[in-house]
């Protein structure tokens, strides 16, 4: 028996008796986080999210593009107070979200052509300006619609600094037409037009372009790369972009289970590995200067990333690594050096 | 107000009076002066509430117009020749989306060989794109047709192309009556879109459609364009009343009352043809002209009416559908098909790449049509000697080089030869 009252007992155990819990979710890739304050939570975690790209669409299971678009557009919707118009290039996103009379889009949405989304968005923005409306405008397309056929319109929109946020969903190929090579297809990757045949199967080395860098060279107010492996970061970048006026560009790495030859459940893992091996640098740039690079948390050899995908299966035939794996590793190393991807994470 | 003014500038002033809200500009001869004129009007502040956008290509020009129009703004652009082909995909798209964009086409030949001069190949290349296509005979008409075009486009929710002959109209200085703002305002109400991108009322525009609806969609586009056969005369009459002059219409006739031979043509060449007709009438030839204003929609019935009494119909057109002949002649043929007394049809291709069309040649053509009709398309003023030599040369030498270059060499050579 003790006469100590319960109310006299301190609320916390002595320091040495406390469990050292690490709430790893905070500041990590995880999204549905109830342990952090309201303000820090993701847009998707909010019941008030707009669901601008709502359920019921026809994307493949595990489609990175569908995921990326949902987060990006909802974040843009919140940032604009739901006063937003979207222009969409032809491609998977356009096709799987819409065939008439159905649509997954709960915001005004216009599809014109494959290669003109940036210019059409310029027109919409011009109309808003002339009408004195505050409505914001985004354009979106796949890597093919952005880096190849839509590139001239994109560059024109950048150069004029039109008030458009362009979002490129980079799944590294023309997926809607059956997985052909685009200028964003990485070296060695097998596509329908870079078959895994001949002495050097898959896509060639030394070709292709990384449009975020070209966007930076246009000196536009904001450029960023993002990944569906870090949806907090993706949302933050969209929100940041929406706070700026003028031409803005965000390119999101969105794994495509079908085109990459990977299980649907590996989409996030693949996106994370693409970042962690250094192949897909995640950075931000403002007015022509790189201002921030997202550090690699736990560096992995690119081999780990490649091995998960059938589009690289020819690199590991017969249990031996093709020497080109080392060449891809060199590309990763170059990215790590160029963007300073190793070291302390300044982000959290 | 009457002004001594360049055609392009007059058109720019007329377009400005229509209060366009977004203008997309990309240079190509011979439409440059029109957008330059509009650029000045915007920059000087004379044309208010208008975004003037210097784009990076014609494909972008029309794409920007598509975005602006879909978002509820009155949109305008202009192009010619290669520019129209460069925007071809968007030309069809604008029509398919039912966007009332108005575009001036400064008619010019299409290369190769590259050629900046006037003919109608460009307009003909897009004749099935779903746009209304109106051809101006004079700069006065070009001014009027632009004002008509905005009204027509917005009434039907369909794009309209105003075709004006490059250089012959665009670069000609003449006396033109520029309407007053109040007159245009009385005729042209503000743009009220059929469907618009609006966050208050979100719609998905331009989505995919399958075989179950596509035929009906296209039928209705065709049906809708045929409505213009009624609206063009009605709007023209309304406009004519405001301006106090006859203007527009589906077609215009000249001295066809008792005509046995009727010439059909489009655009500025109608003026030269009228002069030729006057000349021939003085000599007692029963000849008249039908000047076609609306090429799309094609006024089959109206044409049938004015051509019903003719014995011979001569179609003079400034383009060639390679491998077939004259596209306009083909269309006219369709209009004649159901006539009781079907006139003979004679197809002539003239004025390609800016080749002058002199009255003498026209007169010879019209006379020959009656006395010695030809088969298929007749190329007016074709240099048979040069063509003959080139055909023989090409047969002999495999690496025969550029036809265009060879013809010019021949011309240089033959100019020194005695003429036969
Ligand atoms: C002018 C034109 N060329 C080609 C096509 C065919 N096409 C439609 S979608 C597509 C691939 C889209 O690839 P991407 O932009 O990367 O988007 P994804 O489907 O991969 O998301 C192609 C080639 C087209 N619709 N229009
Ligand atoms: S093919 Fe790829 S990008 Fe297209 S819907 Fe499927 S997973 Fe998504
Ligand atoms: Mg793609």
PDB file of C-alpha atoms in Angstrom, chain B residues 80-350:
ATOM      1  CA  UNK B  80      -0.117  30.969 -95.918  1.00  0.00           C
ATOM      2  CA  UNK B  81       1.269  28.091 -97.922  1.00  0.00           C
ATOM      3  CA  UNK B  82       3.942  26.127 -96.018  1.00  0.00           C
ATOM      4  CA  UNK B  83       2.591  27.610 -92.816  1.00  0.00           C
ATOM      5  CA  UNK B  84      -0.832  26.127 -93.385  1.00  0.00           C
ATOM      6  CA  UNK B  85       0.720  22.725 -94.040  1.00  0.00           C
ATOM      7  CA  UNK B  86       2.870  23.046 -90.933  1.00  0.00           C
ATOM      8  CA  UNK B  87      -0.276  23.566 -88.857  1.00  0.00           C
ATOM      9  CA  UNK B  88      -2.284  20.943 -90.735  1.00  0.00           C
ATOM     10  CA  UNK B  89      -2.919  18.669 -87.775  1.00  0.00           C
ATOM     11  CA  UNK B  90      -4.219  21.585 -85.738  1.00  0.00           C
ATOM     12  CA  UNK B  91      -6.362  22.759 -88.670  1.00  0.00           C
ATOM     13  CA  UNK B  92      -8.359  19.542 -88.516  1.00  0.00           C
ATOM     14  CA  UNK B  93      -8.328  19.606 -84.731  1.00  0.00           C
ATOM     15  CA  UNK B  94      -9.787  23.116 -84.478  1.00  0.00           C
ATOM     16  CA  UNK B  95     -12.644  22.071 -86.740  1.00  0.00           C
ATOM     17  CA  UNK B  96     -13.202  18.801 -84.901  1.00  0.00           C
ATOM     18  CA  UNK B  97     -13.366  20.636 -81.586  1.00  0.00           C
ATOM     19  CA  UNK B  98     -15.839  23.091 -83.127  1.00  0.00           C
ATOM     20  CA  UNK B  99     -13.825  26.170 -82.228  1.00  0.00           C
ATOM     21  CA  UNK B 100     -14.811  29.419 -83.949  1.00  0.00           C
ATOM     22  CA  UNK B 101     -11.302  30.567 -84.818  1.00  0.00           C
ATOM     23  CA  UNK B 102     -10.917  32.953 -87.736  1.00  0.00           C
ATOM     24  CA  UNK B 103      -7.810  32.624 -89.858  1.00  0.00           C
ATOM     25  CA  UNK B 104      -6.674  34.630 -92.851  1.00  0.00           C
ATOM     26  CA  UNK B 105      -4.937  32.661 -95.546  1.00  0.00           C
ATOM     27  CA  UNK B 106      -2.757  34.801 -97.800  1.00  0.00           C
ATOM     28  CA  UNK B 107      -3.003  32.362-100.671  1.00  0.00           C
ATOM     29  CA  UNK B 108       0.368  31.203-101.901  1.00  0.00           C
ATOM     30  CA  UNK B 109       1.811  28.245-103.810  1.00  0.00           C
ATOM     31  CA  UNK B 110       3.217  25.226-101.998  1.00  0.00           C
ATOM     32  CA  UNK B 111       6.739  23.917-102.578  1.00  0.00           C
ATOM     33  CA  UNK B 112       8.870  22.209-103.661  1.00  0.00           C
ATOM     34  CA  UNK B 113      10.074  24.078-105.559  1.00  0.00           C
ATOM     35  CA  UNK B 114       9.557  26.763-102.970  1.00  0.00           C
ATOM     36  CA  UNK B 115       7.583  29.650-104.404  1.00  0.00           C
ATOM     37  CA  UNK B 116       6.247  32.685-102.557  1.00  0.00           C
ATOM     38  CA  UNK B 117       3.766  33.780-105.205  1.00  0.00           C
ATOM     39  CA  UNK B 118       0.049  33.436-105.381  1.00  0.00           C
ATOM     40  CA  UNK B 119      -2.078  30.441-106.191  1.00  0.00           C
ATOM     41  CA  UNK B 120      -4.719  28.475-104.309  1.00  0.00           C
ATOM     42  CA  UNK B 121      -2.859  25.213-103.583  1.00  0.00           C
ATOM     43  CA  UNK B 122      -2.684  26.003 -99.894  1.00  0.00           C
ATOM     44  CA  UNK B 123      -6.408  26.534 -99.434  1.00  0.00           C
ATOM     45  CA  UNK B 124      -7.161  23.456-101.519  1.00  0.00           C
ATOM     46  CA  UNK B 125      -4.902  21.291 -99.369  1.00  0.00           C
ATOM     47  CA  UNK B 126      -7.211  21.889 -96.393  1.00  0.00           C
ATOM     48  CA  UNK B 127     -10.507  21.845 -98.248  1.00  0.00           C
ATOM     49  CA  UNK B 128     -11.750  18.787 -96.367  1.00  0.00           C
ATOM     50  CA  UNK B 129     -10.552  19.862 -92.928  1.00  0.00           C
ATOM     51  CA  UNK B 130     -13.973  21.043 -91.773  1.00  0.00           C
ATOM     52  CA  UNK B 131     -13.341  24.795 -91.998  1.00  0.00           C
ATOM     53  CA  UNK B 132     -15.587  27.197 -93.814  1.00  0.00           C
ATOM     54  CA  UNK B 133     -13.528  28.668 -96.657  1.00  0.00           C
ATOM     55  CA  UNK B 134     -14.440  32.050 -98.097  1.00  0.00           C
ATOM     56  CA  UNK B 135     -12.576  33.638-101.022  1.00  0.00           C
ATOM     57  CA  UNK B 136     -12.292  37.407-101.406  1.00  0.00           C
ATOM     58  CA  UNK B 137     -12.346  38.964-104.838  1.00  0.00           C
ATOM     59  CA  UNK B 138     -11.260  42.445-103.772  1.00  0.00           C
ATOM     60  CA  UNK B 139      -9.718  44.002-100.715  1.00  0.00           C
ATOM     61  CA  UNK B 140     -13.043  45.602 -99.891  1.00  0.00           C
ATOM     62  CA  UNK B 141     -14.540  42.160 -99.852  1.00  0.00           C
ATOM     63  CA  UNK B 142     -11.618  40.859 -97.781  1.00  0.00           C
ATOM     64  CA  UNK B 143     -12.436  43.484 -95.159  1.00  0.00           C
ATOM     65  CA  UNK B 144     -16.121  42.597 -95.159  1.00  0.00           C
ATOM     66  CA  UNK B 145     -15.565  38.842 -95.183  1.00  0.00           C
ATOM     67  CA  UNK B 146     -13.444  38.984 -92.034  1.00  0.00           C
ATOM     68  CA  UNK B 147     -16.255  40.664 -90.143  1.00  0.00           C
ATOM     69  CA  UNK B 148     -18.713  38.155 -91.563  1.00  0.00           C
ATOM     70  CA  UNK B 149     -16.323  35.341 -90.661  1.00  0.00           C
ATOM     71  CA  UNK B 150     -16.332  36.033 -86.927  1.00  0.00           C
ATOM     72  CA  UNK B 151     -20.125  36.178 -86.831  1.00  0.00           C
ATOM     73  CA  UNK B 152     -20.471  33.024 -88.885  1.00  0.00           C
ATOM     74  CA  UNK B 153     -17.812  31.127 -86.952  1.00  0.00           C
ATOM     75  CA  UNK B 154     -19.343  31.953 -83.599  1.00  0.00           C
ATOM     76  CA  UNK B 155     -22.908  31.351 -84.710  1.00  0.00           C
ATOM     77  CA  UNK B 156     -22.024  27.844 -85.897  1.00  0.00           C
ATOM     78  CA  UNK B 157     -19.111  27.197 -83.543  1.00  0.00           C
ATOM     79  CA  UNK B 158     -16.897  26.332 -86.471  1.00  0.00           C
ATOM     80  CA  UNK B 159     -13.631  27.816 -87.743  1.00  0.00           C
ATOM     81  CA  UNK B 160     -13.570  30.064 -90.803  1.00  0.00           C
ATOM     82  CA  UNK B 161     -10.702  30.631 -93.208  1.00  0.00           C
ATOM     83  CA  UNK B 162     -10.776  33.858 -95.196  1.00  0.00           C
ATOM     84  CA  UNK B 163      -8.740  33.301 -98.341  1.00  0.00           C
ATOM     85  CA  UNK B 164      -7.122  36.352 -99.893  1.00  0.00           C
ATOM     86  CA  UNK B 165      -4.812  36.210-102.877  1.00  0.00           C
ATOM     87  CA  UNK B 166      -1.210  36.755-101.829  1.00  0.00           C
ATOM     88  CA  UNK B 167       0.350  39.982-103.167  1.00  0.00           C
ATOM     89  CA  UNK B 168      -2.516  40.616-105.583  1.00  0.00           C
ATOM     90  CA  UNK B 169      -4.704  41.565-102.643  1.00  0.00           C
ATOM     91  CA  UNK B 170      -2.457  41.547 -99.590  1.00  0.00           C
ATOM     92  CA  UNK B 171       0.090  43.974-101.032  1.00  0.00           C
ATOM     93  CA  UNK B 172      -2.149  46.135-103.208  1.00  0.00           C
ATOM     94  CA  UNK B 173      -2.784  49.743-102.180  1.00  0.00           C
ATOM     95  CA  UNK B 174      -6.258  50.857-103.015  1.00  0.00           C
ATOM     96  CA  UNK B 175      -9.258  52.778-101.821  1.00  0.00           C
ATOM     97  CA  UNK B 176     -11.031  50.766 -99.165  1.00  0.00           C
ATOM     98  CA  UNK B 177     -13.991  51.615 -97.001  1.00  0.00           C
ATOM     99  CA  UNK B 178     -13.133  50.718 -93.406  1.00  0.00           C
ATOM    100  CA  UNK B 179     -16.279  50.350 -91.307  1.00  0.00           C
ATOM    101  CA  UNK B 180     -16.898  52.231 -88.084  1.00  0.00           C
ATOM    102  CA  UNK B 181     -16.576  50.418 -84.759  1.00  0.00           C
ATOM    103  CA  UNK B 182     -20.259  50.982 -84.030  1.00  0.00           C
ATOM    104  CA  UNK B 183     -21.228  49.350 -87.330  1.00  0.00           C
ATOM    105  CA  UNK B 184     -19.200  46.238 -86.535  1.00  0.00           C
ATOM    106  CA  UNK B 185     -20.448  46.140 -82.950  1.00  0.00           C
ATOM    107  CA  UNK B 186     -24.020  46.269 -84.225  1.00  0.00           C
ATOM    108  CA  UNK B 187     -23.349  43.221 -86.376  1.00  0.00           C
ATOM    109  CA  UNK B 188     -21.055  41.139 -84.183  1.00  0.00           C
ATOM    110  CA  UNK B 189     -22.188  40.311 -80.631  1.00  0.00           C
ATOM    111  CA  UNK B 190     -19.619  39.218 -78.015  1.00  0.00           C
ATOM    112  CA  UNK B 191     -18.388  35.619 -78.287  1.00  0.00           C
ATOM    113  CA  UNK B 192     -20.680  33.227 -76.426  1.00  0.00           C
ATOM    114  CA  UNK B 193     -19.072  29.784 -76.582  1.00  0.00           C
ATOM    115  CA  UNK B 194     -21.008  26.548 -76.983  1.00  0.00           C
ATOM    116  CA  UNK B 195     -18.669  24.790 -74.561  1.00  0.00           C
ATOM    117  CA  UNK B 196     -15.955  26.385 -72.501  1.00  0.00           C
ATOM    118  CA  UNK B 197     -13.181  25.463 -70.080  1.00  0.00           C
ATOM    119  CA  UNK B 198     -14.641  26.690 -66.828  1.00  0.00           C
ATOM    120  CA  UNK B 199     -13.627  25.644 -63.305  1.00  0.00           C
ATOM    121  CA  UNK B 200     -17.177  26.365 -62.127  1.00  0.00           C
ATOM    122  CA  UNK B 201     -18.490  23.829 -64.569  1.00  0.00           C
ATOM    123  CA  UNK B 202     -15.710  21.395 -65.413  1.00  0.00           C
ATOM    124  CA  UNK B 203     -16.004  19.504 -68.693  1.00  0.00           C
ATOM    125  CA  UNK B 204     -13.601  17.183 -70.482  1.00  0.00           C
ATOM    126  CA  UNK B 205     -13.140  18.444 -74.023  1.00  0.00           C
ATOM    127  CA  UNK B 206     -11.455  16.555 -76.857  1.00  0.00           C
ATOM    128  CA  UNK B 207     -11.644  13.028 -75.497  1.00  0.00           C
ATOM    129  CA  UNK B 208     -11.539   9.887 -77.561  1.00  0.00           C
ATOM    130  CA  UNK B 209     -14.538   8.556 -79.478  1.00  0.00           C
ATOM    131  CA  UNK B 210     -14.966   5.115 -81.023  1.00  0.00           C
ATOM    132  CA  UNK B 211     -16.739   3.725 -84.069  1.00  0.00           C
ATOM    133  CA  UNK B 212     -20.094   3.764 -82.290  1.00  0.00           C
ATOM    134  CA  UNK B 213     -20.343   7.561 -82.512  1.00  0.00           C
ATOM    135  CA  UNK B 214     -17.766   8.764 -85.030  1.00  0.00           C
ATOM    136  CA  UNK B 215     -19.963   8.573 -88.115  1.00  0.00           C
ATOM    137  CA  UNK B 216     -22.679  10.616 -86.429  1.00  0.00           C
ATOM    138  CA  UNK B 217     -20.102  13.129 -85.200  1.00  0.00           C
ATOM    139  CA  UNK B 218     -18.859  13.608 -88.752  1.00  0.00           C
ATOM    140  CA  UNK B 219     -22.341  13.686 -90.221  1.00  0.00           C
ATOM    141  CA  UNK B 220     -23.278  16.471 -87.835  1.00  0.00           C
ATOM    142  CA  UNK B 221     -20.137  18.423 -88.714  1.00  0.00           C
ATOM    143  CA  UNK B 222     -21.164  18.170 -92.346  1.00  0.00           C
ATOM    144  CA  UNK B 223     -24.732  19.082 -91.494  1.00  0.00           C
ATOM    145  CA  UNK B 224     -23.556  22.025 -89.420  1.00  0.00           C
ATOM    146  CA  UNK B 225     -21.389  23.361 -92.209  1.00  0.00           C
ATOM    147  CA  UNK B 226     -24.290  23.125 -94.637  1.00  0.00           C
ATOM    148  CA  UNK B 227     -26.173  25.488 -92.303  1.00  0.00           C
ATOM    149  CA  UNK B 228     -23.742  28.120 -93.488  1.00  0.00           C
ATOM    150  CA  UNK B 229     -25.369  27.921 -96.933  1.00  0.00           C
ATOM    151  CA  UNK B 230     -28.317  29.664 -95.313  1.00  0.00           C
ATOM    152  CA  UNK B 231     -26.381  31.847 -92.884  1.00  0.00           C
ATOM    153  CA  UNK B 232     -23.831  33.295 -95.319  1.00  0.00           C
ATOM    154  CA  UNK B 233     -26.468  34.967 -97.522  1.00  0.00           C
ATOM    155  CA  UNK B 234     -28.441  36.094 -94.460  1.00  0.00           C
ATOM    156  CA  UNK B 235     -25.423  37.591 -92.682  1.00  0.00           C
ATOM    157  CA  UNK B 236     -24.147  39.101 -95.922  1.00  0.00           C
ATOM    158  CA  UNK B 237     -27.457  40.844 -96.430  1.00  0.00           C
ATOM    159  CA  UNK B 238     -27.419  42.119 -92.869  1.00  0.00           C
ATOM    160  CA  UNK B 239     -23.882  43.368 -93.238  1.00  0.00           C
ATOM    161  CA  UNK B 240     -24.675  44.875 -96.617  1.00  0.00           C
ATOM    162  CA  UNK B 241     -27.491  46.868 -95.067  1.00  0.00           C
ATOM    163  CA  UNK B 242     -25.260  48.222 -92.315  1.00  0.00           C
ATOM    164  CA  UNK B 243     -22.438  49.091 -94.726  1.00  0.00           C
ATOM    165  CA  UNK B 244     -24.701  50.265 -97.513  1.00  0.00           C
ATOM    166  CA  UNK B 245     -23.113  48.041-100.147  1.00  0.00           C
ATOM    167  CA  UNK B 246     -23.573  44.544-101.486  1.00  0.00           C
ATOM    168  CA  UNK B 247     -21.050  42.144-100.026  1.00  0.00           C
ATOM    169  CA  UNK B 248     -20.296  38.456 -99.482  1.00  0.00           C
ATOM    170  CA  UNK B 249     -22.944  35.940-100.379  1.00  0.00           C
ATOM    171  CA  UNK B 250     -22.307  32.386-101.502  1.00  0.00           C
ATOM    172  CA  UNK B 251     -21.451  33.518-105.018  1.00  0.00           C
ATOM    173  CA  UNK B 252     -21.815  36.515-107.266  1.00  0.00           C
ATOM    174  CA  UNK B 253     -22.849  36.555-110.881  1.00  0.00           C
ATOM    175  CA  UNK B 254     -21.814  38.962-113.581  1.00  0.00           C
ATOM    176  CA  UNK B 255     -23.610  39.282-116.937  1.00  0.00           C
ATOM    177  CA  UNK B 256     -24.923  35.739-116.902  1.00  0.00           C
ATOM    178  CA  UNK B 257     -28.526  36.596-117.897  1.00  0.00           C
ATOM    179  CA  UNK B 258     -28.405  35.215-121.414  1.00  0.00           C
ATOM    180  CA  UNK B 259     -24.909  33.746-121.215  1.00  0.00           C
ATOM    181  CA  UNK B 260     -24.153  30.586-123.161  1.00  0.00           C
ATOM    182  CA  UNK B 261     -20.669  30.397-121.748  1.00  0.00           C
ATOM    183  CA  UNK B 262     -20.240  30.890-118.008  1.00  0.00           C
ATOM    184  CA  UNK B 263     -16.848  31.115-116.381  1.00  0.00           C
ATOM    185  CA  UNK B 264     -16.493  30.029-112.743  1.00  0.00           C
ATOM    186  CA  UNK B 265     -13.565  31.205-110.628  1.00  0.00           C
ATOM    187  CA  UNK B 266     -12.605  32.211-107.092  1.00  0.00           C
ATOM    188  CA  UNK B 267     -10.701  35.167-105.705  1.00  0.00           C
ATOM    189  CA  UNK B 268      -9.088  38.152-107.343  1.00  0.00           C
ATOM    190  CA  UNK B 269      -8.901  36.622-110.825  1.00  0.00           C
ATOM    191  CA  UNK B 270     -12.636  37.238-111.094  1.00  0.00           C
ATOM    192  CA  UNK B 271     -11.806  40.904-111.747  1.00  0.00           C
ATOM    193  CA  UNK B 272      -9.674  40.108-114.805  1.00  0.00           C
ATOM    194  CA  UNK B 273     -12.279  37.638-115.993  1.00  0.00           C
ATOM    195  CA  UNK B 274     -15.013  40.294-115.733  1.00  0.00           C
ATOM    196  CA  UNK B 275     -12.907  42.648-117.860  1.00  0.00           C
ATOM    197  CA  UNK B 276     -12.431  39.881-120.412  1.00  0.00           C
ATOM    198  CA  UNK B 277     -16.149  39.201-120.389  1.00  0.00           C
ATOM    199  CA  UNK B 278     -16.892  42.900-120.960  1.00  0.00           C
ATOM    200  CA  UNK B 279     -14.535  42.858-123.912  1.00  0.00           C
ATOM    201  CA  UNK B 280     -16.127  39.721-125.386  1.00  0.00           C
ATOM    202  CA  UNK B 281     -19.639  41.020-124.743  1.00  0.00           C
ATOM    203  CA  UNK B 282     -18.770  44.080-126.828  1.00  0.00           C
ATOM    204  CA  UNK B 283     -18.002  41.676-129.633  1.00  0.00           C
ATOM    205  CA  UNK B 284     -21.356  39.981-129.141  1.00  0.00           C
ATOM    206  CA  UNK B 285     -20.204  36.871-127.289  1.00  0.00           C
ATOM    207  CA  UNK B 286     -22.813  35.677-124.788  1.00  0.00           C
ATOM    208  CA  UNK B 287     -20.570  35.110-121.810  1.00  0.00           C
ATOM    209  CA  UNK B 288     -20.785  35.732-118.076  1.00  0.00           C
ATOM    210  CA  UNK B 289     -19.015  34.961-114.805  1.00  0.00           C
ATOM    211  CA  UNK B 290     -19.825  33.252-111.536  1.00  0.00           C
ATOM    212  CA  UNK B 291     -17.491  34.362-108.793  1.00  0.00           C
ATOM    213  CA  UNK B 292     -17.576  31.775-106.042  1.00  0.00           C
ATOM    214  CA  UNK B 293     -17.197  33.228-102.537  1.00  0.00           C
ATOM    215  CA  UNK B 294     -17.995  30.173-100.436  1.00  0.00           C
ATOM    216  CA  UNK B 295     -15.891  27.198-101.446  1.00  0.00           C
ATOM    217  CA  UNK B 296     -16.687  25.389 -98.202  1.00  0.00           C
ATOM    218  CA  UNK B 297     -19.526  24.810 -97.759  1.00  0.00           C
ATOM    219  CA  UNK B 298     -19.826  24.215-101.479  1.00  0.00           C
ATOM    220  CA  UNK B 299     -23.070  25.791-102.709  1.00  0.00           C
ATOM    221  CA  UNK B 300     -24.223  23.022-105.042  1.00  0.00           C
ATOM    222  CA  UNK B 301     -27.779  24.295-105.368  1.00  0.00           C
ATOM    223  CA  UNK B 302     -26.900  27.939-105.849  1.00  0.00           C
ATOM    224  CA  UNK B 303     -24.393  26.931-108.512  1.00  0.00           C
ATOM    225  CA  UNK B 304     -26.904  24.680-110.200  1.00  0.00           C
ATOM    226  CA  UNK B 305     -29.297  27.608-110.434  1.00  0.00           C
ATOM    227  CA  UNK B 306     -26.852  30.027-112.001  1.00  0.00           C
ATOM    228  CA  UNK B 307     -25.333  27.474-114.359  1.00  0.00           C
ATOM    229  CA  UNK B 308     -28.596  25.820-115.457  1.00  0.00           C
ATOM    230  CA  UNK B 309     -28.944  27.761-118.700  1.00  0.00           C
ATOM    231  CA  UNK B 310     -25.294  27.648-119.754  1.00  0.00           C
ATOM    232  CA  UNK B 311     -24.060  25.559-122.682  1.00  0.00           C
ATOM    233  CA  UNK B 312     -20.432  25.716-121.654  1.00  0.00           C
ATOM    234  CA  UNK B 313     -18.971  26.151-118.198  1.00  0.00           C
ATOM    235  CA  UNK B 314     -15.304  27.053-117.984  1.00  0.00           C
ATOM    236  CA  UNK B 315     -13.719  26.602-114.567  1.00  0.00           C
ATOM    237  CA  UNK B 316     -10.565  28.640-114.060  1.00  0.00           C
ATOM    238  CA  UNK B 317      -8.707  27.622-110.929  1.00  0.00           C
ATOM    239  CA  UNK B 318      -5.354  28.390-109.387  1.00  0.00           C
ATOM    240  CA  UNK B 319      -4.420  24.948-108.192  1.00  0.00           C
ATOM    241  CA  UNK B 320      -3.820  21.470-109.474  1.00  0.00           C
ATOM    242  CA  UNK B 321      -4.780  18.246-107.783  1.00  0.00           C
ATOM    243  CA  UNK B 322      -1.853  16.295-109.212  1.00  0.00           C
ATOM    244  CA  UNK B 323      -2.983  13.078-110.810  1.00  0.00           C
ATOM    245  CA  UNK B 324      -6.603  14.198-111.183  1.00  0.00           C
ATOM    246  CA  UNK B 325      -6.836  17.749-112.461  1.00  0.00           C
ATOM    247  CA  UNK B 326      -8.806  20.657-111.062  1.00  0.00           C
ATOM    248  CA  UNK B 327     -10.389  20.173-107.660  1.00  0.00           C
ATOM    249  CA  UNK B 328     -12.756  23.114-108.160  1.00  0.00           C
ATOM    250  CA  UNK B 329     -13.756  21.738-111.572  1.00  0.00           C
ATOM    251  CA  UNK B 330     -14.447  18.371-109.948  1.00  0.00           C
ATOM    252  CA  UNK B 331     -16.683  20.025-107.382  1.00  0.00           C
ATOM    253  CA  UNK B 332     -18.483  22.060-110.061  1.00  0.00           C
ATOM    254  CA  UNK B 333     -19.030  18.863-111.995  1.00  0.00           C
ATOM    255  CA  UNK B 334     -20.975  17.631-108.998  1.00  0.00           C
ATOM    256  CA  UNK B 335     -23.133  20.753-109.079  1.00  0.00           C
ATOM    257  CA  UNK B 336     -23.914  20.212-112.769  1.00  0.00           C
ATOM    258  CA  UNK B 337     -24.699  16.520-112.454  1.00  0.00           C
ATOM    259  CA  UNK B 338     -28.392  16.898-111.754  1.00  0.00           C
ATOM    260  CA  UNK B 339     -29.159  19.667-114.236  1.00  0.00           C
ATOM    261  CA  UNK B 340     -31.653  18.837-116.950  1.00  0.00           C
ATOM    262  CA  UNK B 341     -29.566  20.286-119.742  1.00  0.00           C
ATOM    263  CA  UNK B 342     -26.154  19.509-118.482  1.00  0.00           C
ATOM    264  CA  UNK B 343     -23.598  22.052-119.783  1.00  0.00           C
ATOM    265  CA  UNK B 344     -20.210  20.971-121.059  1.00  0.00           C
ATOM    266  CA  UNK B 345     -17.515  21.458-118.439  1.00  0.00           C
ATOM    267  CA  UNK B 346     -14.052  22.745-119.309  1.00  0.00           C
ATOM    268  CA  UNK B 347     -11.340  22.745-116.691  1.00  0.00           C
ATOM    269  CA  UNK B 348      -8.467  25.206-116.798  1.00  0.00           C
ATOM    270  CA  UNK B 349      -5.527  25.501-114.452  1.00  0.00           C
ATOM    271  CA  UNK B 350      -4.113  29.022-114.367  1.00  0.00           C
TER     272      UNK B 350
END
